[in-house]
Coordinates of C-alpha atoms and ligand atoms in Angstrom, one line a residue:
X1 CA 146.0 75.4 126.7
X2 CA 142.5 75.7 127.7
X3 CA 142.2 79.1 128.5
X4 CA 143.7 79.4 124.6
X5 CA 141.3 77.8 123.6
X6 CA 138.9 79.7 125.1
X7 CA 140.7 82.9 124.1
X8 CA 140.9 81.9 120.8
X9 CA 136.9 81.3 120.0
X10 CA 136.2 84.4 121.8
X11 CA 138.5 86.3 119.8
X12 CA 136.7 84.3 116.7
X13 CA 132.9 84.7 118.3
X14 CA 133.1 88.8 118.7
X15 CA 135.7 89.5 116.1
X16 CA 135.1 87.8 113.2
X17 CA 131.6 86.1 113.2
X18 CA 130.3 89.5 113.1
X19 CA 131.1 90.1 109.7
X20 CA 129.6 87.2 109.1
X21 CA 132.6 84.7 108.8
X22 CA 130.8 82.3 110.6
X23 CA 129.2 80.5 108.2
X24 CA 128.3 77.3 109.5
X25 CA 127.6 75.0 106.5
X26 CA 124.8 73.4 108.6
X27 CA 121.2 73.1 106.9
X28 CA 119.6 73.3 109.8
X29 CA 118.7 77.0 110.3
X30 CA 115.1 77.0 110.1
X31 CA 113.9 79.5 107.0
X32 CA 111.9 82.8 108.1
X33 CA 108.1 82.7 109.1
X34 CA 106.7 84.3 106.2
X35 CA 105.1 87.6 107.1
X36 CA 101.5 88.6 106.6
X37 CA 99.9 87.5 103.5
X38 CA 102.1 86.3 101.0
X39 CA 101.5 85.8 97.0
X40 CA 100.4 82.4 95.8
X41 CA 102.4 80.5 93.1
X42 CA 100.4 81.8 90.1
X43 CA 100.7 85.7 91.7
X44 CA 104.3 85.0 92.2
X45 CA 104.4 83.3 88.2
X46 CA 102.8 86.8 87.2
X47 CA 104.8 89.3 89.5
X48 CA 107.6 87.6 87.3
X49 CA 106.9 88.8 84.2
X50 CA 107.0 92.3 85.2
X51 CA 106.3 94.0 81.4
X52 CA 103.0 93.4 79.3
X53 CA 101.2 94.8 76.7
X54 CA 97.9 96.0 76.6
X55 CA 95.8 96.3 73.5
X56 CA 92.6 98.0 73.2
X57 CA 91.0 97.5 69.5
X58 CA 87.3 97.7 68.8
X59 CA 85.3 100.1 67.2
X60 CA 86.5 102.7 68.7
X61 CA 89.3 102.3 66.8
X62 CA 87.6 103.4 63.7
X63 CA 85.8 105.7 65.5
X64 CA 88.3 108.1 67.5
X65 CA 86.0 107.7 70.4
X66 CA 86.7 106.8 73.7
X67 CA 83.7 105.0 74.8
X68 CA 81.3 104.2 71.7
X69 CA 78.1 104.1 73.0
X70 CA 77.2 100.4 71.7
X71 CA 74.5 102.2 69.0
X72 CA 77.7 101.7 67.0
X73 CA 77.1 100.2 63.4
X74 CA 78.9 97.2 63.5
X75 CA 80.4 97.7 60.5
X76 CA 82.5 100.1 61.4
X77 CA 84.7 97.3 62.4
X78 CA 87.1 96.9 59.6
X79 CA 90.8 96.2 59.8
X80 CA 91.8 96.1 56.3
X81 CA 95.3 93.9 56.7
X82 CA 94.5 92.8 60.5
X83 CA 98.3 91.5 61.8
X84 CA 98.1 90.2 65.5
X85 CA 101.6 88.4 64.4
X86 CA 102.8 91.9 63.9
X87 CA 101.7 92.5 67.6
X88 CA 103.5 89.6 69.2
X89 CA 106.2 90.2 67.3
X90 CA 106.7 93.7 68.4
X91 CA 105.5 92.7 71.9
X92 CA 108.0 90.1 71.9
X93 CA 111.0 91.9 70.4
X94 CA 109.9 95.0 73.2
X95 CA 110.9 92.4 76.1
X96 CA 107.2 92.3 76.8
X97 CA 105.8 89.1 78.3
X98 CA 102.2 88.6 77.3
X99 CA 99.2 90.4 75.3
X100 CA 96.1 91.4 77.7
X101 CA 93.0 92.5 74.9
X102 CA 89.5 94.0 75.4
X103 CA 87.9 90.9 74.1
X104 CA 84.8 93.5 74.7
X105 CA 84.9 97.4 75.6
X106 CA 81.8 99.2 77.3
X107 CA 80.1 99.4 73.6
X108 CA 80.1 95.6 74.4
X109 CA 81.5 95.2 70.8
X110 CA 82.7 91.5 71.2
X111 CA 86.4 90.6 69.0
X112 CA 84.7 87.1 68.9
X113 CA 81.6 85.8 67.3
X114 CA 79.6 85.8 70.8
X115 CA 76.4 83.6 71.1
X116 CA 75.8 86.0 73.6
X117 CA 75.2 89.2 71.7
X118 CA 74.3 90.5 68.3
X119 CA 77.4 93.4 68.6
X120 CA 80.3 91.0 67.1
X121 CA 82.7 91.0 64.9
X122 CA 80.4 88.3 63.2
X123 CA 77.4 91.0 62.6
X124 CA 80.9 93.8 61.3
X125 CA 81.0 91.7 57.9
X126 CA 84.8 91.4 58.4
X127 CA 86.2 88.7 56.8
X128 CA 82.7 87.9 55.4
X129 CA 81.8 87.4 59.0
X130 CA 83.7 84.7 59.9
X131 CA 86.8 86.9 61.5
X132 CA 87.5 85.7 65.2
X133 CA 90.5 88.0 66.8
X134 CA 90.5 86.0 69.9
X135 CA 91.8 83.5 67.9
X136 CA 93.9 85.2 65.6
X137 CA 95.6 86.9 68.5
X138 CA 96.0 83.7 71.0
X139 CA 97.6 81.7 67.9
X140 CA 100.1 84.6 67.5
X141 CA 101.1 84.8 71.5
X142 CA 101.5 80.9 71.5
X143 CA 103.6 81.3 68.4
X144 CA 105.9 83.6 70.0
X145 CA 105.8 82.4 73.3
X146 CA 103.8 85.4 74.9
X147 CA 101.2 85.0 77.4
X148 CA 97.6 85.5 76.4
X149 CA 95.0 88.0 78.7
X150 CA 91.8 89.0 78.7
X151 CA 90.0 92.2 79.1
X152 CA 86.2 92.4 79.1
X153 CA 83.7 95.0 80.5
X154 CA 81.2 94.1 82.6
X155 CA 79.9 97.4 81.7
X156 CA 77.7 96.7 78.1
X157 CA 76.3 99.8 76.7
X158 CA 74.8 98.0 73.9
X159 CA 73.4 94.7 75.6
X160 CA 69.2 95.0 75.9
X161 CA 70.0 92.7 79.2
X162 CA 72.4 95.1 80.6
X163 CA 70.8 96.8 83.9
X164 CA 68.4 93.4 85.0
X165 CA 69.4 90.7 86.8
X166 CA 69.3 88.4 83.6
X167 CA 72.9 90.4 82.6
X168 CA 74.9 89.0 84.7
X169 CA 74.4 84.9 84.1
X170 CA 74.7 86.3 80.2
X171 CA 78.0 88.1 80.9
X172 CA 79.3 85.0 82.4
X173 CA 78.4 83.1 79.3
X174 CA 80.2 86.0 77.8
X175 CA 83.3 84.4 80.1
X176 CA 82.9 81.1 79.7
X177 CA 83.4 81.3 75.8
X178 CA 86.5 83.5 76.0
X179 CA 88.0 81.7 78.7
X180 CA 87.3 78.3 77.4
X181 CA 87.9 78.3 73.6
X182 CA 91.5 80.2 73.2
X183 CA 93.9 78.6 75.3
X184 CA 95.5 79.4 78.7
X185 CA 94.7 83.1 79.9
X186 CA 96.9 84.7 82.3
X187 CA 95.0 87.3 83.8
X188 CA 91.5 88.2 83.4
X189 CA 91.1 92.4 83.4
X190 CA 87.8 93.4 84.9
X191 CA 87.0 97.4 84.2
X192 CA 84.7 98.1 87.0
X193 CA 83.6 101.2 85.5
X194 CA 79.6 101.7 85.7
X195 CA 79.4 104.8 83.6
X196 CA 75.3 104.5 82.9
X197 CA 74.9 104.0 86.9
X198 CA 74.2 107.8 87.5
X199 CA 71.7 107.9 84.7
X200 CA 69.7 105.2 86.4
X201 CA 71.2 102.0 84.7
X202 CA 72.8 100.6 87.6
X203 CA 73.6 97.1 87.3
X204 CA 74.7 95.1 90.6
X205 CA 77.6 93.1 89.0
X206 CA 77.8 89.6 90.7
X207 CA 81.4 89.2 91.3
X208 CA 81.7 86.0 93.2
X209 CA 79.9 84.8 90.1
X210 CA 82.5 86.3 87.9
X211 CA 85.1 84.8 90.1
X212 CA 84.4 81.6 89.8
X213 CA 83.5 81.4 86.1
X214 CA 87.2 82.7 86.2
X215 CA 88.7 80.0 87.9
X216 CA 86.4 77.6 86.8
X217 CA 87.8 77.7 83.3
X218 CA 91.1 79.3 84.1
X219 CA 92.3 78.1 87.5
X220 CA 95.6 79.8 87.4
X221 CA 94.2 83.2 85.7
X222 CA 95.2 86.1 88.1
X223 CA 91.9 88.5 88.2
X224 CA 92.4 92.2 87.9
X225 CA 90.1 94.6 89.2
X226 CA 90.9 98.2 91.2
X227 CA 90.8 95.5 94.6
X228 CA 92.0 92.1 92.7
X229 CA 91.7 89.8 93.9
X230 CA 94.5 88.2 92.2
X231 CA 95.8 92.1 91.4
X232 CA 94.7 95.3 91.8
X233 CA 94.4 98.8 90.0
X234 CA 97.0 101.6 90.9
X235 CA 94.2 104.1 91.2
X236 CA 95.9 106.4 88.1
X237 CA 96.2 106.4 84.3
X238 CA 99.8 108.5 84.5
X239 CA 102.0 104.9 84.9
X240 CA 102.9 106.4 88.7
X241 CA 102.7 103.9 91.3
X242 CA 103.5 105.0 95.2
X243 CA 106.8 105.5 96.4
X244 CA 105.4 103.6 99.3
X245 CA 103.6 100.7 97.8
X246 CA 103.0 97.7 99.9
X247 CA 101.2 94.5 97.9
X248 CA 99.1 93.8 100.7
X249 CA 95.4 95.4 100.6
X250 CA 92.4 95.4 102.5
X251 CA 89.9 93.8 100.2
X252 CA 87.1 92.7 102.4
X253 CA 84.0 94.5 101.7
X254 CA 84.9 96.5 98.4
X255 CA 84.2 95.7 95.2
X256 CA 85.6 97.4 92.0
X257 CA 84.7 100.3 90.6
X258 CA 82.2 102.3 92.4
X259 CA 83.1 100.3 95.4
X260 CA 86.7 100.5 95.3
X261 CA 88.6 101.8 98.1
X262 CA 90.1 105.9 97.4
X263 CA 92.6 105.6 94.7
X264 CA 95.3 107.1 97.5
X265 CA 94.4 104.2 99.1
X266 CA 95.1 101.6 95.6
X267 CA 98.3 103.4 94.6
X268 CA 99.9 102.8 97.9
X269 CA 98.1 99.4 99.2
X270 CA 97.7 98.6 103.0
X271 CA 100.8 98.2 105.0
X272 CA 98.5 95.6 107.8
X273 CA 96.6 94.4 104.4
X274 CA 94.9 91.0 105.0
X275 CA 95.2 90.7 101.1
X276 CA 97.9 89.9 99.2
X277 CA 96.8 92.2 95.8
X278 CA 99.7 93.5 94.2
X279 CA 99.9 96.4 92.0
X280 CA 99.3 96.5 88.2
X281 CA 100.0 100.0 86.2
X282 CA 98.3 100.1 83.4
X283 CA 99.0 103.4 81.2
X284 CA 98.9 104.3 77.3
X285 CA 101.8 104.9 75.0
X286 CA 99.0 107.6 73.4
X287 CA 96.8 110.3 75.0
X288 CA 94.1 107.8 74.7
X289 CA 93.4 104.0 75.1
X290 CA 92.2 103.3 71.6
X291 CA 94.1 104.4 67.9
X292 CA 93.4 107.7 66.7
X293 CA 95.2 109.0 63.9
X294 CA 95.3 112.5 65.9
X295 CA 97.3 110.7 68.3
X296 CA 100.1 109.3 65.7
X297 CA 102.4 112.1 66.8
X298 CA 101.9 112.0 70.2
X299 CA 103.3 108.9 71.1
X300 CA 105.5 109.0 74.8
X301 CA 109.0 110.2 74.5
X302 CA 111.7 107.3 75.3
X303 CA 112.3 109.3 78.3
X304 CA 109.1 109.6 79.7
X305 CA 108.3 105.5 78.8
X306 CA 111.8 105.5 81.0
X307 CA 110.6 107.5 84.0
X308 CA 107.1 105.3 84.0
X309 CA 109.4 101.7 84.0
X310 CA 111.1 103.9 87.0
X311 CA 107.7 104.4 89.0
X312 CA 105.8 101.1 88.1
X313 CA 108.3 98.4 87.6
X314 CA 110.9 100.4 89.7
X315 CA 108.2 100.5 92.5
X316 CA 106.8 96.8 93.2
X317 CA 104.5 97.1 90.4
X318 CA 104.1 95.5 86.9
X319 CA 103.8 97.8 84.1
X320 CA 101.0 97.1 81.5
X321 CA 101.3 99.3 78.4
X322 CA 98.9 100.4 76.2
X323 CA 100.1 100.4 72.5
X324 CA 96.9 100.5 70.2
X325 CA 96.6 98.9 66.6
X326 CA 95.6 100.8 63.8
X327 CA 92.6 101.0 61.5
X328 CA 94.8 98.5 59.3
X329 CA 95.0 96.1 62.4
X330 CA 98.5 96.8 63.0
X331 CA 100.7 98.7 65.4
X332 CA 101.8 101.8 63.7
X333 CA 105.6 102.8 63.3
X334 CA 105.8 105.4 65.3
X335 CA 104.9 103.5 68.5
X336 CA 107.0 100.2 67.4
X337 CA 109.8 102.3 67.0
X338 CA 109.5 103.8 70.6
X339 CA 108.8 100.4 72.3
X340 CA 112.6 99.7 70.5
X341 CA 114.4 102.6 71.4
X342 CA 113.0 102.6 75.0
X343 CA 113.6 98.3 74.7
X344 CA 117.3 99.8 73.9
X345 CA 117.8 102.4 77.1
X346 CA 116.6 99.7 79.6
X347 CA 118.8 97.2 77.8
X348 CA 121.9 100.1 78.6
X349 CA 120.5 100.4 81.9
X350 CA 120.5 97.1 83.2
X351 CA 123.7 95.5 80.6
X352 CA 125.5 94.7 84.0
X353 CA 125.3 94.6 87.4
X354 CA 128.0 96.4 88.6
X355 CA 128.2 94.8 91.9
X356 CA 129.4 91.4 89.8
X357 CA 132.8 91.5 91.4
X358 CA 132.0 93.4 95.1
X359 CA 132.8 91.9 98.3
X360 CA 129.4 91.6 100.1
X361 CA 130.1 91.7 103.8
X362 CA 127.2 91.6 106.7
X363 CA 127.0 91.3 110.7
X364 CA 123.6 90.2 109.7
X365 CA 123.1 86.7 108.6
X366 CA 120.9 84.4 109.7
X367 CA 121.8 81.9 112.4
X368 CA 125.2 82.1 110.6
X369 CA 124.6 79.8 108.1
X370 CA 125.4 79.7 104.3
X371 CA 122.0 79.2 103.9
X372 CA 121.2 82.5 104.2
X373 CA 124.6 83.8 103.6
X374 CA 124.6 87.6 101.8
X375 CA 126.4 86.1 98.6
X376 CA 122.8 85.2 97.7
X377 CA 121.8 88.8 96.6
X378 CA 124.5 88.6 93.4
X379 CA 123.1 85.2 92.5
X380 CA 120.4 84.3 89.5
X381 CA 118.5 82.0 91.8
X382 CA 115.1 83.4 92.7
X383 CA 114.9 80.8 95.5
X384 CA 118.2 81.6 97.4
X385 CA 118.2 84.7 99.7
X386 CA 119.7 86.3 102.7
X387 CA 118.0 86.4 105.7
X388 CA 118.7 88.0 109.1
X389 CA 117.5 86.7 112.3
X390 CA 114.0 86.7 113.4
X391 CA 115.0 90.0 116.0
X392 CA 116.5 92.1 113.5
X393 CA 114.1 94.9 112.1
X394 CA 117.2 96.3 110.6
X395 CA 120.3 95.2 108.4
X396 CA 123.5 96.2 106.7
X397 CA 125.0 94.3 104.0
X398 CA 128.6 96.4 103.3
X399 CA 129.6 96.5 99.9
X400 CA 133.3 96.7 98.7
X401 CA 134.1 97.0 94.8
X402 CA 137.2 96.7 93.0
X403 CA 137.6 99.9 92.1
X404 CA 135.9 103.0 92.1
X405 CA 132.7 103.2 89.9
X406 CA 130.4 105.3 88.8
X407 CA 126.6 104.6 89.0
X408 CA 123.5 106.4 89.2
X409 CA 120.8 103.4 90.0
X410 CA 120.1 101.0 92.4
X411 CA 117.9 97.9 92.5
X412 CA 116.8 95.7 95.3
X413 CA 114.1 92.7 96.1
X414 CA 112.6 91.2 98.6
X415 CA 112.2 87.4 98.4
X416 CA 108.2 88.1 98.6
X417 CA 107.2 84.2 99.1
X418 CA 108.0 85.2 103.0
X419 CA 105.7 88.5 102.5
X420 CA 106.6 92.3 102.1
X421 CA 108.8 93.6 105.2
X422 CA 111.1 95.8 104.7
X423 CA 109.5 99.9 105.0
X424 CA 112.8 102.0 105.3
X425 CA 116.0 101.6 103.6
X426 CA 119.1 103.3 102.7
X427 CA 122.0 103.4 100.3
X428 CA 124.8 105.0 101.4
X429 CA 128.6 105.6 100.6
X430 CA 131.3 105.4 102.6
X431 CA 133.3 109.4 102.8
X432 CA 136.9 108.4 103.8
X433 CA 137.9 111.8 104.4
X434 CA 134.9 112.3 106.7
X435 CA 135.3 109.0 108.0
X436 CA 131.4 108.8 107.5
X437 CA 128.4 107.5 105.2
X438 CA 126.6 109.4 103.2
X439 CA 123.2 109.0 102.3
X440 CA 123.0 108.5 98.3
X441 CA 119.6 107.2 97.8
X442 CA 116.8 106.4 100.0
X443 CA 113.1 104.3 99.9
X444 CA 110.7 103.0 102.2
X445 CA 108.9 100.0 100.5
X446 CA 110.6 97.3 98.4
X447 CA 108.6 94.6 97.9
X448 CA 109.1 92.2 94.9
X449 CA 111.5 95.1 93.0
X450 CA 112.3 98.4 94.2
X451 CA 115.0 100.7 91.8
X452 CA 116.3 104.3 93.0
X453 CA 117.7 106.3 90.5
X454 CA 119.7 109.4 91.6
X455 CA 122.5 111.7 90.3
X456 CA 125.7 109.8 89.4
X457 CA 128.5 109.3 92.5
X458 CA 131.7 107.5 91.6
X459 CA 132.8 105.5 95.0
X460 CA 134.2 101.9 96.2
X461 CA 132.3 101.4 99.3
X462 CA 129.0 101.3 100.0
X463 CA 125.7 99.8 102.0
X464 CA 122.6 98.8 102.1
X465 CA 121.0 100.2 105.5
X466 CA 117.8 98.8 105.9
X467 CA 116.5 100.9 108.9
X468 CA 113.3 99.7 109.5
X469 CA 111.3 96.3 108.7
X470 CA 108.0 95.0 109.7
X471 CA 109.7 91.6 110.5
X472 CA 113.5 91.0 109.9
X473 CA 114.5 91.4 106.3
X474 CA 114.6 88.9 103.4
X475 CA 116.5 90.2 100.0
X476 CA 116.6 88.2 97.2
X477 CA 118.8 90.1 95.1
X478 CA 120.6 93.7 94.8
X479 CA 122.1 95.2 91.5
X480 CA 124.0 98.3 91.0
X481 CA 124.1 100.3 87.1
X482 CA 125.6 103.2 85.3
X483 CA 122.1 104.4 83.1
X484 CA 123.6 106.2 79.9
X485 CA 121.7 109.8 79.9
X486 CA 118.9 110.1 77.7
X487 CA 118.9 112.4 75.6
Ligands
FUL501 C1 88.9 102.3 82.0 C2 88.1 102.4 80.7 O1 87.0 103.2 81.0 C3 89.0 102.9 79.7 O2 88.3 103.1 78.5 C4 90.2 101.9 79.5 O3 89.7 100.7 79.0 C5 90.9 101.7 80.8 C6 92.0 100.7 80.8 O4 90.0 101.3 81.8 O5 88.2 101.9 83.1

């Protein structure tokens, strides 16, 4: 009787706990140590929201420059039907979670009436000189429920201050009044360029006092520069993050802009980073940053918009995307229409998760408990996840559909609260005739999301093969999609 016993929980031990029947429904399993640096809650709040748009409006809007020079006259400035509803509205109905603006560009124009500087939209006659698009634009993002961010230049072509020490306790008045009078800001975009440096005009930018104006007034901003801290720069204007791109970064004794580490460097991040400074792609719907109606036909194709989600979003990255108002003050047609239509192929993309009704089975989970159990990955729950034991550096999780399907894109994250681990992965399908897998799609990073897209195979078995990890794996959630071809 005893020896059946025996027999029977070493049949059930080797056999079948492998495959991860043996889910205890204990809670005692301790969770994963998290690895390396790991985001804080407002990093992790941001990584969320994935898609935002930038908007750069200024002079240079009327101007079809680039960088106006601040000799500018201010008049220039003059929307005639300004609309910054019409820009949440469009942000809003593009999936797009929040509005970042240059409050003030390097011709340190200022949107606001700045006690700081005699280059506002208060000196542009707009509105008789009482025009504020600050205001105008945070109203509009609270209206439609779209975060609000701020872009300003430490670099001020038109300041007399600019290039003494005096600048920089006058740019941080600069920050105190935009990040004190217009409501919650998610981010705060420093541009560390320095473009009057070579002529002699170097100004030594006091970050830590930047910083902590920052927090002061906005303790949960995120700060953008090319090395963060909060997120960093992905060293190109093309919307092409690394293949490998690892959230951590080495941050100690760089600065942004002229100090920044080699954009290689940026679009890839640190794989032994002592920072955690994740990725932000920031890229224009036009040729350039600001309107130009030379530009009105040149807007990015659906597909291209499509292949830049691919390699920011797609690559543990958030996408910020440049669409640029108009000399009216309102986002022309052409691009609103493309934000839509490319709104419209994600949408097809991602309508359903294919792997909704697979079996999910793993000789990987940790300590055997439900806790951790591989059913996590299918679930909506951002907190529940599968884990693996501390020794494994690599993991399976089989996957078994109905039915043969058809699919042509895969998507997987890590839960990144425990850190960034995983640095080689697979997905393969199962050949029966061969008796073998195949290797349909392979990455080395994931980090908070990771898609592969790859020419369509129809199949009912396949895995996930993570082959290499820093520390053992954590994935938060897999997904598996039929893209329609874009034509
Ligand atoms: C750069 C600026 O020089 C460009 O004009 C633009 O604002 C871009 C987002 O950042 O550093």
């Amino acid at each position: 009787m005893r020896n059946n016993l025996f027999t029977a929980l070493w049949l059930y031990c080797v056999m079948i706990a492998p495959f991860g029947l043996l889910l205890s429904c204990s809670d005692s399993v301790m969770p994963p140590e998290p690895y390396g640096a790991v985001p804080t809650e407002n990093q992790l709040k941001w990584q969320q929201m994935e898609y935002y748009m930038f908007v750069h409006f200024g002079p240079n809007t009327f101007t079809d420059m680039e960088w106006g020079d601040g000799k500018e006259d201010p008049t220039v400035f003059n929307p005639s039907a300004l609309d910054c509803r019409q820009w949440a509205a469009t942000a809003q109905a593009a999936g797009m979670k929040g509005i970042i603006i240059t409050a003030k560009h390097h011709d340190g124009f200022c949107l606001w009436p700045s006690r700081y500087s005699a280059h506002t939209v208060r000196e542009s006659g707009w509105k008789d000189g009482k025009g504020d698009v600050l205001k105008e634009l945070s109203d509009a993002c609270r209206e439609y429920g779209l975060a609000f961010g701020v872009y300003l230049s430490p670099w001020d072509r038109n300041h007399s201050a600019y290039g003494t020490p005096e600048y920089n306790q006058v740019f941080a008045n600069t920050l105190t009044e935009v990040l004190s009078n217009y409501g919650t800001v998610f981010e705060q975009w420093f541009d560390g360029a320095n473009g009057d440096a070579e002529k002699g005009k170097r100004q030594e930018y006091d970050w830590e006092l930047f910083h902590n104006t920052v927090y002061t007034h906005q303790p949960h901003a995120v700060i953008f520069s090319d090395v963060g801290p909060g997120c960093r720069w992905i060293g190109n204007e093309r919307g092409i993050a690394g293949e490998t791109n690892w959230s951590r970064l080495n941050i100690d004794g760089f600065e942004p802009g002229l100090g920044a580490p080699p954009v290689d460097t940026l679009n890839t991040g640190n794989v032994y980073g002592k920072a955690w400074a994740p990725a932000e792609t920031d890229v224009s719907i036009r040729p350039g940053w600001f309107y130009s109606p030379q530009t009105d036909d040149k807007v990015k194709s659906v597909s291209h918009l499509v292949d830049i989600y691919h390699t920011s979003v797609g690559r543990n990255s958030n996408l910020l995307l440049n669409v640029p108002p108009n000399r009216e003050g309102r986002i022309h047609p052409n691009d609103s229409t493309r934000l839509m239509e490319f709104k419209r192929a994600m949408d097809a993309c991602f309508a359903r998760n294919l792997l909704d009704k697979a079996t999910l089975r793993t000789p990987d989970t940790r300590g055997g408990s439900r806790k951790y159990a591989v059913e996590h990955v299918l679930n909506e729950d951002y907190n529940s996840y599968w884990a693996t034991n501390d020794s494994a550096h690599t993991a399976r999780i089989e996957i078994t559909l109905p039915q043969a399907v058809a699919f042509n894109c895969f998507l997987v994250q890590e839960y990144i609260p425990l850190g960034q681990r995983v640095s080689h992965f697979t997905l393969e399908s199962w050949d029966e005739s061969t008796d073998q897998w195949n290797i349909v799609a392979e990455g080395s990073t994931i980090g908070y999301k990771r898609i592969l897209r790859f020419p369509r195979v129809t199949v009912q078995k396949l895995r996930l093969h993570i082959l290499r990890s820093l520390a053992s794996p954590v994935i938060n959630r897999i997904g598996l999609y039929d893209a329609p071809d874009i034509r």
